[in-house]
PDB file of C-alpha atoms in Angstrom:
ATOM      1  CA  UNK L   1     102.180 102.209  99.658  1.00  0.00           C
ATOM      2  CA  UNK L   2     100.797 105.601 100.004  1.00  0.00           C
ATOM      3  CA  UNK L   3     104.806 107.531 100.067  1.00  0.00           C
ATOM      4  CA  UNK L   4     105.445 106.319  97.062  1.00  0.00           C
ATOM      5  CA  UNK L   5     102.070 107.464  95.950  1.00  0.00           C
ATOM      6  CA  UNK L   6     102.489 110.574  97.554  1.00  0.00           C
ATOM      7  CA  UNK L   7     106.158 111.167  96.045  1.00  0.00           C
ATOM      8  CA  UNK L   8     104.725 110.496  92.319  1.00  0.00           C
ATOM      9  CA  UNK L   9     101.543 112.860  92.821  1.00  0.00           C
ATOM     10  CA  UNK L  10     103.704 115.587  93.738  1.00  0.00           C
ATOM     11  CA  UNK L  11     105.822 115.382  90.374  1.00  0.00           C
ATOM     12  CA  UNK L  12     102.887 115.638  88.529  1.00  0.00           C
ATOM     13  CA  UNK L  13     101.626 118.564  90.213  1.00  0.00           C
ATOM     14  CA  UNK L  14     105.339 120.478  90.708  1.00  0.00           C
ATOM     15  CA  UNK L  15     108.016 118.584  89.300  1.00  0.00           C
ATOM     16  CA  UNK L  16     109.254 118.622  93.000  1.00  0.00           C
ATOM     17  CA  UNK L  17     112.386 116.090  93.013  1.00  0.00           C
ATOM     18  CA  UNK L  18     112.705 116.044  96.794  1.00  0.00           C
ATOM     19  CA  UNK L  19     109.116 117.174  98.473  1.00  0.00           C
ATOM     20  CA  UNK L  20     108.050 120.674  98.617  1.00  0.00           C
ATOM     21  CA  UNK L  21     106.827 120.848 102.392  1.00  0.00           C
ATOM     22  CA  UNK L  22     108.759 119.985 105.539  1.00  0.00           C
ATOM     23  CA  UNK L  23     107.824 117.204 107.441  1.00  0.00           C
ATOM     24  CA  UNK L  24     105.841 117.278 110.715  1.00  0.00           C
ATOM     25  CA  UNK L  25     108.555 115.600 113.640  1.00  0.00           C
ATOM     26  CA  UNK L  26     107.343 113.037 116.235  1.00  0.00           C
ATOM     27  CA  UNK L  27     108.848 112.107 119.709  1.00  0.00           C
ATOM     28  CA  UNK L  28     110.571 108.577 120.130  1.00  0.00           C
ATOM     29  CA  UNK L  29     113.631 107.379 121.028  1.00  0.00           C
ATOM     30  CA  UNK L  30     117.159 107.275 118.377  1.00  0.00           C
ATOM     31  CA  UNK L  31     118.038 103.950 117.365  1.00  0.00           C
ATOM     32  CA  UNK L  32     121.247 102.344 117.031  1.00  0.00           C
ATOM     33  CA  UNK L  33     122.015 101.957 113.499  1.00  0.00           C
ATOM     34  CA  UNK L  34     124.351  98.781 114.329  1.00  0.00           C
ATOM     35  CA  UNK L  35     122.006  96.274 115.667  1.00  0.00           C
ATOM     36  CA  UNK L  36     121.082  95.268 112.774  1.00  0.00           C
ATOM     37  CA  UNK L  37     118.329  92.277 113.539  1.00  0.00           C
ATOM     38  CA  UNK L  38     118.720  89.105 110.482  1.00  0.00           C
ATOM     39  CA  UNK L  39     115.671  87.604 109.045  1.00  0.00           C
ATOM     40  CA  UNK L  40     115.267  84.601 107.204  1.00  0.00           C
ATOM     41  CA  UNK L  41     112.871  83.088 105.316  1.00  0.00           C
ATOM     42  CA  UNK L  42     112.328  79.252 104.120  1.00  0.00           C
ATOM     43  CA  UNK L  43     110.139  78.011 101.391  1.00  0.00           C
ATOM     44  CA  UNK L  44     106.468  78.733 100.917  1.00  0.00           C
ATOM     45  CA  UNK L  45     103.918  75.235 101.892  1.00  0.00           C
ATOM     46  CA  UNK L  46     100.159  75.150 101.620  1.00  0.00           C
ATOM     47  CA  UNK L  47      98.581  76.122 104.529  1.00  0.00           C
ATOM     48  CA  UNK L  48      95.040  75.962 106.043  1.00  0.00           C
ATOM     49  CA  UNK L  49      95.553  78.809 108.652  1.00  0.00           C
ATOM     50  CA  UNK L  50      93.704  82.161 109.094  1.00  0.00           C
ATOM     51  CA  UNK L  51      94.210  85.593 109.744  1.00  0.00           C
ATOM     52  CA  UNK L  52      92.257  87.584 111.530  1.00  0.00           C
ATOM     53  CA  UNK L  53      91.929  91.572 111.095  1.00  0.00           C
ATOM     54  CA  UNK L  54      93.939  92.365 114.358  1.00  0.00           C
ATOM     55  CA  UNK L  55      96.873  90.790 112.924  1.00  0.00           C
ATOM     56  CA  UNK L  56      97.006  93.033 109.747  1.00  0.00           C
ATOM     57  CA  UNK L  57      95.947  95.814 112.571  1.00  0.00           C
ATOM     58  CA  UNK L  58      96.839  96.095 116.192  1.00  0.00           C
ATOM     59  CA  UNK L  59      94.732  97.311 118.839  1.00  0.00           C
ATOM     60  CA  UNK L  60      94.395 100.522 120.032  1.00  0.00           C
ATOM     61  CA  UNK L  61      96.974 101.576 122.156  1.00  0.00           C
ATOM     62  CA  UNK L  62      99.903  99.491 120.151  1.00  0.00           C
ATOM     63  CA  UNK L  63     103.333 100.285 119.614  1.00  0.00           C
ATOM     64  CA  UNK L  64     105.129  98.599 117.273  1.00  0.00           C
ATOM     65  CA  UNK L  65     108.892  99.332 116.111  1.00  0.00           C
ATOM     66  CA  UNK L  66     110.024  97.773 112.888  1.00  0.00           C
ATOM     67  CA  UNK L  67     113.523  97.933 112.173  1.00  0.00           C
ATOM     68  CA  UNK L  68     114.652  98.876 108.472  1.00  0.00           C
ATOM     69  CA  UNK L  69     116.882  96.368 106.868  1.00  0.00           C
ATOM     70  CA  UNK L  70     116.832  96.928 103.190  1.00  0.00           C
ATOM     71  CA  UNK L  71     116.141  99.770 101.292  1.00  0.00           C
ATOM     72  CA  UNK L  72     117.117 103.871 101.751  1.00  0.00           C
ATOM     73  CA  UNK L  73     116.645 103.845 105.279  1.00  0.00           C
ATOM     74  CA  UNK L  74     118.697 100.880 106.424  1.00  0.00           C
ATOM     75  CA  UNK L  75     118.939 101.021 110.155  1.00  0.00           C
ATOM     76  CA  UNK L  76     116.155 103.337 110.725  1.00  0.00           C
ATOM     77  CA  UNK L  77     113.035 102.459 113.110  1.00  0.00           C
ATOM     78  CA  UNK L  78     109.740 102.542 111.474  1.00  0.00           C
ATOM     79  CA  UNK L  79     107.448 103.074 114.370  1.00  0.00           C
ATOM     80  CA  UNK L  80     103.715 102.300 114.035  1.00  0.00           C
ATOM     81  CA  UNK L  81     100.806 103.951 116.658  1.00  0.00           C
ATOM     82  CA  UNK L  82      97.424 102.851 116.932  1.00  0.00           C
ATOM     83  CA  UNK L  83      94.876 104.977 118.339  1.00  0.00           C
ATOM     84  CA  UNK L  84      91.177 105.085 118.078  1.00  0.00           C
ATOM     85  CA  UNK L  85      89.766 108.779 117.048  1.00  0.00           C
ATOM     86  CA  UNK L  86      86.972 110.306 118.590  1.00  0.00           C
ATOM     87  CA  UNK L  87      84.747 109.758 116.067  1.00  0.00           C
ATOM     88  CA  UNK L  88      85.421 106.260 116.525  1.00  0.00           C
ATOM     89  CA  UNK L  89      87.804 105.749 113.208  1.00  0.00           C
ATOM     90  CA  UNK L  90      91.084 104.007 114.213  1.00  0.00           C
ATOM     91  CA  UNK L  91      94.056 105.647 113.056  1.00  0.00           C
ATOM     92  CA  UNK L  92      97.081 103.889 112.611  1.00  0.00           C
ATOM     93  CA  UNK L  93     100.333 106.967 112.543  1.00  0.00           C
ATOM     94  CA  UNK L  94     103.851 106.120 110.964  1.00  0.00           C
ATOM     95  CA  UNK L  95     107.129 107.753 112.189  1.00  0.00           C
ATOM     96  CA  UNK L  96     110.247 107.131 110.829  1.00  0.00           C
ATOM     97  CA  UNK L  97     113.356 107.514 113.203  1.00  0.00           C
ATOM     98  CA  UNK L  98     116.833 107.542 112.338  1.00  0.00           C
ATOM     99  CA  UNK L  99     120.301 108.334 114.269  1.00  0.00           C
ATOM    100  CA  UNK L 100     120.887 111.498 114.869  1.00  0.00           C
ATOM    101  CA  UNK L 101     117.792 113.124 113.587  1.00  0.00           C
ATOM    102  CA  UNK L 102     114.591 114.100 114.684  1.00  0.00           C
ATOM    103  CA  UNK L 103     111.868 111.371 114.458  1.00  0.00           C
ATOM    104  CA  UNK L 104     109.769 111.972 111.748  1.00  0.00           C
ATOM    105  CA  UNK L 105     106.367 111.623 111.584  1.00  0.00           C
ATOM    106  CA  UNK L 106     105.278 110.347 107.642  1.00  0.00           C
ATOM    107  CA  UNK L 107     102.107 109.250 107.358  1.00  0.00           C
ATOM    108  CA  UNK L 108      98.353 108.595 109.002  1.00  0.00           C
ATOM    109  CA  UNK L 109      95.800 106.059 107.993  1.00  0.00           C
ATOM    110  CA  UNK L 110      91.897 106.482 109.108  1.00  0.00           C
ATOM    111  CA  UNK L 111      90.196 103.428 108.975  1.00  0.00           C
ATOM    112  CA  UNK L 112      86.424 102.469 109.712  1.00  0.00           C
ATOM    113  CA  UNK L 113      86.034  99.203 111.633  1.00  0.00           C
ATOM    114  CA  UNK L 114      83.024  97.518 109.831  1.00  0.00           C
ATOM    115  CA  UNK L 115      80.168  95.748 112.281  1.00  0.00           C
ATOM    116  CA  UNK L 116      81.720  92.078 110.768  1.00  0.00           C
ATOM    117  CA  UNK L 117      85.176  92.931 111.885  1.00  0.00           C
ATOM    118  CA  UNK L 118      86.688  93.887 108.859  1.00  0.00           C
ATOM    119  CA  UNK L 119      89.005  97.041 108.221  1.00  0.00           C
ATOM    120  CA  UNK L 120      88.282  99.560 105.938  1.00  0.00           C
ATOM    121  CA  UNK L 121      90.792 102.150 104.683  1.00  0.00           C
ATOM    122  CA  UNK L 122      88.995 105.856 104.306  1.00  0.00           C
ATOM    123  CA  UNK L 123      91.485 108.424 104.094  1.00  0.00           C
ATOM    124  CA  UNK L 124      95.791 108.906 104.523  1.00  0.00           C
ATOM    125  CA  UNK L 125      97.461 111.988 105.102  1.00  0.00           C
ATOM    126  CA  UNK L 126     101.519 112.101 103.580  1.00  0.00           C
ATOM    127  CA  UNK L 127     102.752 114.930 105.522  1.00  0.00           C
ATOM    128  CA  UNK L 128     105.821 115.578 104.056  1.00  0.00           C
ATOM    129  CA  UNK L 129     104.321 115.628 101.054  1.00  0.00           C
ATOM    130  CA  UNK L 130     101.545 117.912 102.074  1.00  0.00           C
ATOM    131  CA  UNK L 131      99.075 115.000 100.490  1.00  0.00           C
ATOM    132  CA  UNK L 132      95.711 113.811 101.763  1.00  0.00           C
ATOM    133  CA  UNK L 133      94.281 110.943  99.543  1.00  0.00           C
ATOM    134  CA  UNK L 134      90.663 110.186  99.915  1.00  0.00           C
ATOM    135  CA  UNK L 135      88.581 106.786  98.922  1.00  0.00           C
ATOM    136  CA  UNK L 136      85.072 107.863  98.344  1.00  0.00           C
ATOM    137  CA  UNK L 137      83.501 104.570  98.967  1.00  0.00           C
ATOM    138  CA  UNK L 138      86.193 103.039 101.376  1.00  0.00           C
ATOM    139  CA  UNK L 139      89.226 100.777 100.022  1.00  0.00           C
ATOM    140  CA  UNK L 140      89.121  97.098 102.010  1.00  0.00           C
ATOM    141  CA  UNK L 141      92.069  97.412 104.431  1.00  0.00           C
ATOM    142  CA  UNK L 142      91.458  94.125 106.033  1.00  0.00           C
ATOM    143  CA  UNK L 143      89.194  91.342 106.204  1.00  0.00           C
ATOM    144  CA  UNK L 144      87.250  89.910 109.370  1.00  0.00           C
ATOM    145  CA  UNK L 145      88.885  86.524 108.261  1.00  0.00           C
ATOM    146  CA  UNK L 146      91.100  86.262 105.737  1.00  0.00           C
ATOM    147  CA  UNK L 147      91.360  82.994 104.454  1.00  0.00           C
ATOM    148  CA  UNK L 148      93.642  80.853 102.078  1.00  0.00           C
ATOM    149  CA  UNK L 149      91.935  80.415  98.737  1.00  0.00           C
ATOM    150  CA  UNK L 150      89.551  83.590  99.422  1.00  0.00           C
ATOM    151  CA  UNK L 151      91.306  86.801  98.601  1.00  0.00           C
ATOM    152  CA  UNK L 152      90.504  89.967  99.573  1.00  0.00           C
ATOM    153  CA  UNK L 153      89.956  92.555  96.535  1.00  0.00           C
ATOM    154  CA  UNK L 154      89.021  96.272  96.863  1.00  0.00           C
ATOM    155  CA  UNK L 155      88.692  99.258  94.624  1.00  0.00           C
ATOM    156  CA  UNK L 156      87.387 102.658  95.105  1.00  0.00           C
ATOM    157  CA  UNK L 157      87.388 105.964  93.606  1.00  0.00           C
ATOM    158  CA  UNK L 158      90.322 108.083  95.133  1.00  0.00           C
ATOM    159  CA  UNK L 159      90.866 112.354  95.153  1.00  0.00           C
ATOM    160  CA  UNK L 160      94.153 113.203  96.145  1.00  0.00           C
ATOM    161  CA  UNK L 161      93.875 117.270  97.699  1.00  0.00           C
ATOM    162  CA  UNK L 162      96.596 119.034  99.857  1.00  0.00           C
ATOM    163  CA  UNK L 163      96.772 118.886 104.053  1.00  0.00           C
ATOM    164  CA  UNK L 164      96.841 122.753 103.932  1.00  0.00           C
ATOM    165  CA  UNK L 165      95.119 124.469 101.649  1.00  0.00           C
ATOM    166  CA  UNK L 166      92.513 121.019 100.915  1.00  0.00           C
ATOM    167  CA  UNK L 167      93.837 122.347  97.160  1.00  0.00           C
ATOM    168  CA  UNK L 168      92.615 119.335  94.531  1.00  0.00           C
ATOM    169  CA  UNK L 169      95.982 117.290  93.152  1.00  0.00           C
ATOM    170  CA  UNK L 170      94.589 114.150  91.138  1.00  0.00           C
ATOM    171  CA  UNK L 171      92.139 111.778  90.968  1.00  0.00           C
ATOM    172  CA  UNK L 172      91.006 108.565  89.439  1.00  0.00           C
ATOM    173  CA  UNK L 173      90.547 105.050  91.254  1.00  0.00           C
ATOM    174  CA  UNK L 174      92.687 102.748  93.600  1.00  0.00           C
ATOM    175  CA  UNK L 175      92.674  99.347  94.090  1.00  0.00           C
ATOM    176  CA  UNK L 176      94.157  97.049  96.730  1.00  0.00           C
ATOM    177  CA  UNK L 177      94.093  93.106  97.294  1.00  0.00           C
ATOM    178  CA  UNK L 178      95.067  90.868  99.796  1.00  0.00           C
ATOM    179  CA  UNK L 179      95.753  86.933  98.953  1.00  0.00           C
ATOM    180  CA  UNK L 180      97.153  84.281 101.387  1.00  0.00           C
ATOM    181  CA  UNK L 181     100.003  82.326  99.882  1.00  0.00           C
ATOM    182  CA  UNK L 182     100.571  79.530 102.458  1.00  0.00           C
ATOM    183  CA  UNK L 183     103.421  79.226 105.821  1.00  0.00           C
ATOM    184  CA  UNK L 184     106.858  79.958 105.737  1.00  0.00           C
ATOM    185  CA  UNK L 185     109.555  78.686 108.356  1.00  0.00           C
ATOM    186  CA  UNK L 186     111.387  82.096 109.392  1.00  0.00           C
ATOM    187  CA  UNK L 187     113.830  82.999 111.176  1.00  0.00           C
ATOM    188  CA  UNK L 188     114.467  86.224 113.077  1.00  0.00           C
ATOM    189  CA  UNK L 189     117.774  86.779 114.579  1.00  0.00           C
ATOM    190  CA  UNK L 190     118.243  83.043 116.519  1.00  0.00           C
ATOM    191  CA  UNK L 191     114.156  82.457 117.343  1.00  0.00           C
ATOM    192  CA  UNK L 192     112.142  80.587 114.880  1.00  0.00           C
ATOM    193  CA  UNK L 193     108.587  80.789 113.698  1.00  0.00           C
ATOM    194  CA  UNK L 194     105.722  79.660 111.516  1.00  0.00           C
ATOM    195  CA  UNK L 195     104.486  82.693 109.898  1.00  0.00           C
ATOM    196  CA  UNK L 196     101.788  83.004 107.373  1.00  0.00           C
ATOM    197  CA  UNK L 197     102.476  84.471 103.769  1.00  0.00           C
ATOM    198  CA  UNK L 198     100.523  87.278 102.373  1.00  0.00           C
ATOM    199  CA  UNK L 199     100.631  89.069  99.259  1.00  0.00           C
ATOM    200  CA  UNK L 200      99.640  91.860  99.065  1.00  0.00           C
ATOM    201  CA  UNK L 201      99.038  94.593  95.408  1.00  0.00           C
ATOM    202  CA  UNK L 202      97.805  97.869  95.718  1.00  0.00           C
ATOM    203  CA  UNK L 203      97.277 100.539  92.355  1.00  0.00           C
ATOM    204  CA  UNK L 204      96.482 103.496  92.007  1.00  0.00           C
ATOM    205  CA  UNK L 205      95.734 104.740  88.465  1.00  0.00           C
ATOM    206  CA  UNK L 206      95.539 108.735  88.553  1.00  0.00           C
ATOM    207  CA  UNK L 207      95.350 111.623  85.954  1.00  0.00           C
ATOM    208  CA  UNK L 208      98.858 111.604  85.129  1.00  0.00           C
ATOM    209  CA  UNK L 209     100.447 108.838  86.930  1.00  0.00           C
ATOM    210  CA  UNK L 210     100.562 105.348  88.043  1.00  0.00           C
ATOM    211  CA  UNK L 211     101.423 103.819  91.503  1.00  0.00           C
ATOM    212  CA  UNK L 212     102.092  99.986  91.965  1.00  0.00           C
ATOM    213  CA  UNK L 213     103.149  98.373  95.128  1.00  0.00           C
ATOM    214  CA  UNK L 214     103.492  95.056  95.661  1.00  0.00           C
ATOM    215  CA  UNK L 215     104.939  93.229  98.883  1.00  0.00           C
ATOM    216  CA  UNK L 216     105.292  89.763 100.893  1.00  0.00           C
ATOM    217  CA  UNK L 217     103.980  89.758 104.445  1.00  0.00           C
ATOM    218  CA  UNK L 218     104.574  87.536 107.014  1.00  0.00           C
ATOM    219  CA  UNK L 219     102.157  87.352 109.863  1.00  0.00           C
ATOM    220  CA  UNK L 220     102.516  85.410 112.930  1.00  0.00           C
ATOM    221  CA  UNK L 221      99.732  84.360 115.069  1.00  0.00           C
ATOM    222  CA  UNK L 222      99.454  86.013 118.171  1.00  0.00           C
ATOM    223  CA  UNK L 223     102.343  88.499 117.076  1.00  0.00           C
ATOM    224  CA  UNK L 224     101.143  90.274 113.740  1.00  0.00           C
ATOM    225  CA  UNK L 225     103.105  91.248 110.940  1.00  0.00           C
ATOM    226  CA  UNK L 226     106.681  90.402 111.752  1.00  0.00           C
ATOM    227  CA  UNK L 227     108.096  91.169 108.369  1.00  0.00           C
ATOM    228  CA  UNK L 228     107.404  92.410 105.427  1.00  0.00           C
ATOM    229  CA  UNK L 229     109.282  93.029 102.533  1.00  0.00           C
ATOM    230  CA  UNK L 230     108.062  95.778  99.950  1.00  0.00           C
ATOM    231  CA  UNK L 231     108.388  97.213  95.779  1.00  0.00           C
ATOM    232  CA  UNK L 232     107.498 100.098  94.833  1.00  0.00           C
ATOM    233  CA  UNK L 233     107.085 101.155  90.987  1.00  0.00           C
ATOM    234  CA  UNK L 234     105.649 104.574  89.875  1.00  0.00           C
ATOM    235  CA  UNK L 235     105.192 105.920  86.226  1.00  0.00           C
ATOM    236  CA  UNK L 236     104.527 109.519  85.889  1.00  0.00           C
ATOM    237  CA  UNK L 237     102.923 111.178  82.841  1.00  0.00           C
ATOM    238  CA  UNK L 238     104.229 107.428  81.230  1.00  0.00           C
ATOM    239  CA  UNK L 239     107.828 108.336  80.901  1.00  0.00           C
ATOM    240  CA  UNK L 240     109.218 108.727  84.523  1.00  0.00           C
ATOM    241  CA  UNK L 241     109.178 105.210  86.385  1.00  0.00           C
ATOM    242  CA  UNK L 242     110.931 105.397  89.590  1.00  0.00           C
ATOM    243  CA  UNK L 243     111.419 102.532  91.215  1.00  0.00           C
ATOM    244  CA  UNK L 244     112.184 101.410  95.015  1.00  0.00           C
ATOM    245  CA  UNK L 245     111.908  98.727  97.898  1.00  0.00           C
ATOM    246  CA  UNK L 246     112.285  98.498 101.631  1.00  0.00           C
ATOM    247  CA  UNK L 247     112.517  95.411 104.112  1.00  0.00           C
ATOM    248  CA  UNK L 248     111.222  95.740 107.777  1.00  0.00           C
ATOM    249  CA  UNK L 249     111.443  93.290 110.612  1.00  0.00           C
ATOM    250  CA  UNK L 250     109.450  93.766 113.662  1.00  0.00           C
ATOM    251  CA  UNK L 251     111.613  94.531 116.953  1.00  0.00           C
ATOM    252  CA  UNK L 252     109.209  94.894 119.850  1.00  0.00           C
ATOM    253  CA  UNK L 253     105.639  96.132 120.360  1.00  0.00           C
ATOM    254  CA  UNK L 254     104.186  97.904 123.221  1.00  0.00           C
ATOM    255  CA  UNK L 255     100.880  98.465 124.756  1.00  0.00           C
ATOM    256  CA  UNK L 256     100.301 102.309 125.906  1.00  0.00           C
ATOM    257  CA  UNK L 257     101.240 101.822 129.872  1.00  0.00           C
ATOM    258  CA  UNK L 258     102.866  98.712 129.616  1.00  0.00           C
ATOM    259  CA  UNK L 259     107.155  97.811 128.769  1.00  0.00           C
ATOM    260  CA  UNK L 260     107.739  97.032 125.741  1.00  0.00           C
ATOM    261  CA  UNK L 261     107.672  92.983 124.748  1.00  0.00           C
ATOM    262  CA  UNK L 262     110.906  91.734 121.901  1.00  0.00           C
ATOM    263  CA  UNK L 263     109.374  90.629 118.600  1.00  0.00           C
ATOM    264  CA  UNK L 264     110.655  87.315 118.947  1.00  0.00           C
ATOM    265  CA  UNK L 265     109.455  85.559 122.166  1.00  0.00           C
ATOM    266  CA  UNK L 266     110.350  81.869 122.988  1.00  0.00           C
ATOM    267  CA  UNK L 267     109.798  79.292 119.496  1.00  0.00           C
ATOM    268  CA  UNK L 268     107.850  77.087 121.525  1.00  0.00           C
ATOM    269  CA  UNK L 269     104.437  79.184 120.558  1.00  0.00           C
ATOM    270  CA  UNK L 270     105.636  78.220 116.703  1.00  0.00           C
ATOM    271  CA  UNK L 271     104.571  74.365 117.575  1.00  0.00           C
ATOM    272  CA  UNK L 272     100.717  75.466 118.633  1.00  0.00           C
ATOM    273  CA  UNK L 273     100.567  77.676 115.202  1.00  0.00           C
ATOM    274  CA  UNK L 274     101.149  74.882 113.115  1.00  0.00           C
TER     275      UNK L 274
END
């Protein structure tokens, strides 16, 4: 959500097609750009299952690599880190790593985790768009519990200032929602799962411009988001939408000391989910 955001805040404040500071690089492995994992997806069913906030969040200490198969990145690794600050915030960083480049580090989210269990989202710094954007009164991340039938709606006032000079770019308000769908037989590679649907909306309606994302998620029990599959729509000063989407599917995920476990472990933990 928040590059896309970032991207459409700096045309409003420089008419800067491509991004106006470098980005900050990261350490990881390169990937190889021809295992390409398949994901498929059957129908959508009612469902009476749960999610929990560690799904929609690891733990601290997590390392999870998403593979990018749709979108302008095809064949990258998105890698996701969870760490816990010393304040106590969690902070979830994003690198992006393609072949035969340097990993690149895009984005960090600070979150507070409430006394109930629930996430919320405080603050997320775009670094190669030299963007921090700030929700005053916290934006709901994720729920103790989500449940079907009991959606989870947020909205707070957001600032939007640079990661150098802390130089004010926009404001105006954001909202962001959460709503279980039902199950979904899928498929990754040859292993087979039950995963619960999400979708998920988030808006943010700023001085000059207009940030939509919308995207399905699909959540397995046990294993967290496995896929996800993302849209992107942005309207600057009304009269410069730009438009884009991305699909990830989760390859393996890591704790911090231990070897790294593949995203799709044997189907017979589908038949306990259902």
């Amino acid at each position: 959500m928040t590059r896309a955001l970032a991207a459409a805040l700096l045309l409003v404040t420089s008419l800067c097609a491509g991004g106006c500071a470098d980005a900050r690089t990261a350490t990881g492995a390169q990937p190889d750009a021809t295992i390409m994992p398949a994901f498929r997806a059957g129908p959508v069913r009612p469902t009476r299952k749960t999610v929990p906030a560690s799904e929609l969040l690891r733990s601290p200490g997590s390392l999870a690599r998403y593979r990018v198969i749709g979108g302008s990145d095809v064949g990258s690794v998105l890698e996701e880190r969870v760490t816990r600050e010393a304040d106590g915030r969690l902070a979830l960083a994003k690198s992006l790593i393609s072949s035969g480049k340097p990993a690149k580090a895009i984005e960090r989210l600070l979150l507070v985790e409430e006394p109930d269990g629930a996430r919320t989202l405080r603050e997320v710094e775009t670094f190669s768009e030299d963007s921090r954007s700030l929700f005053d009164s916290g934006l709901a991340f994720a729920a103790a519990v989500l449940a079907p039938g009991t959606p989870l709606e947020g909205r707070s006032p957001m600032r939007v200032r640079t990661l150098g000079s802390n130089t004010a770019r926009a404001k105006g308000d954001a909202t962001r929602s959460l709503r279980i769908t039902g199950e979904s037989d899928i498929e990754i590679d040859n292993a087979k799962w039950t995963a619960i649907v999400i979708d998920f909306e988030f808006v943010a309606s700023l001085d000059s411009a207009k940030a939509r994302v919308t995207s399905t998620i699909y959540v397995v029990p046990g294993r967290g988001v496995v896929a996800e599959s993302r849209e992107e729509k942005l309207l600057i000063m009304g009269i410069f939408p730009r438009n884009s989407s991305e699909r990830t599917v989760l390859e393996t995920v890591e704790l911090q000391g231990l070897a790294p476990a593949p995203a799709t472990e044997p189907a017979k933990a589908t038949a306990s989910n259902s």
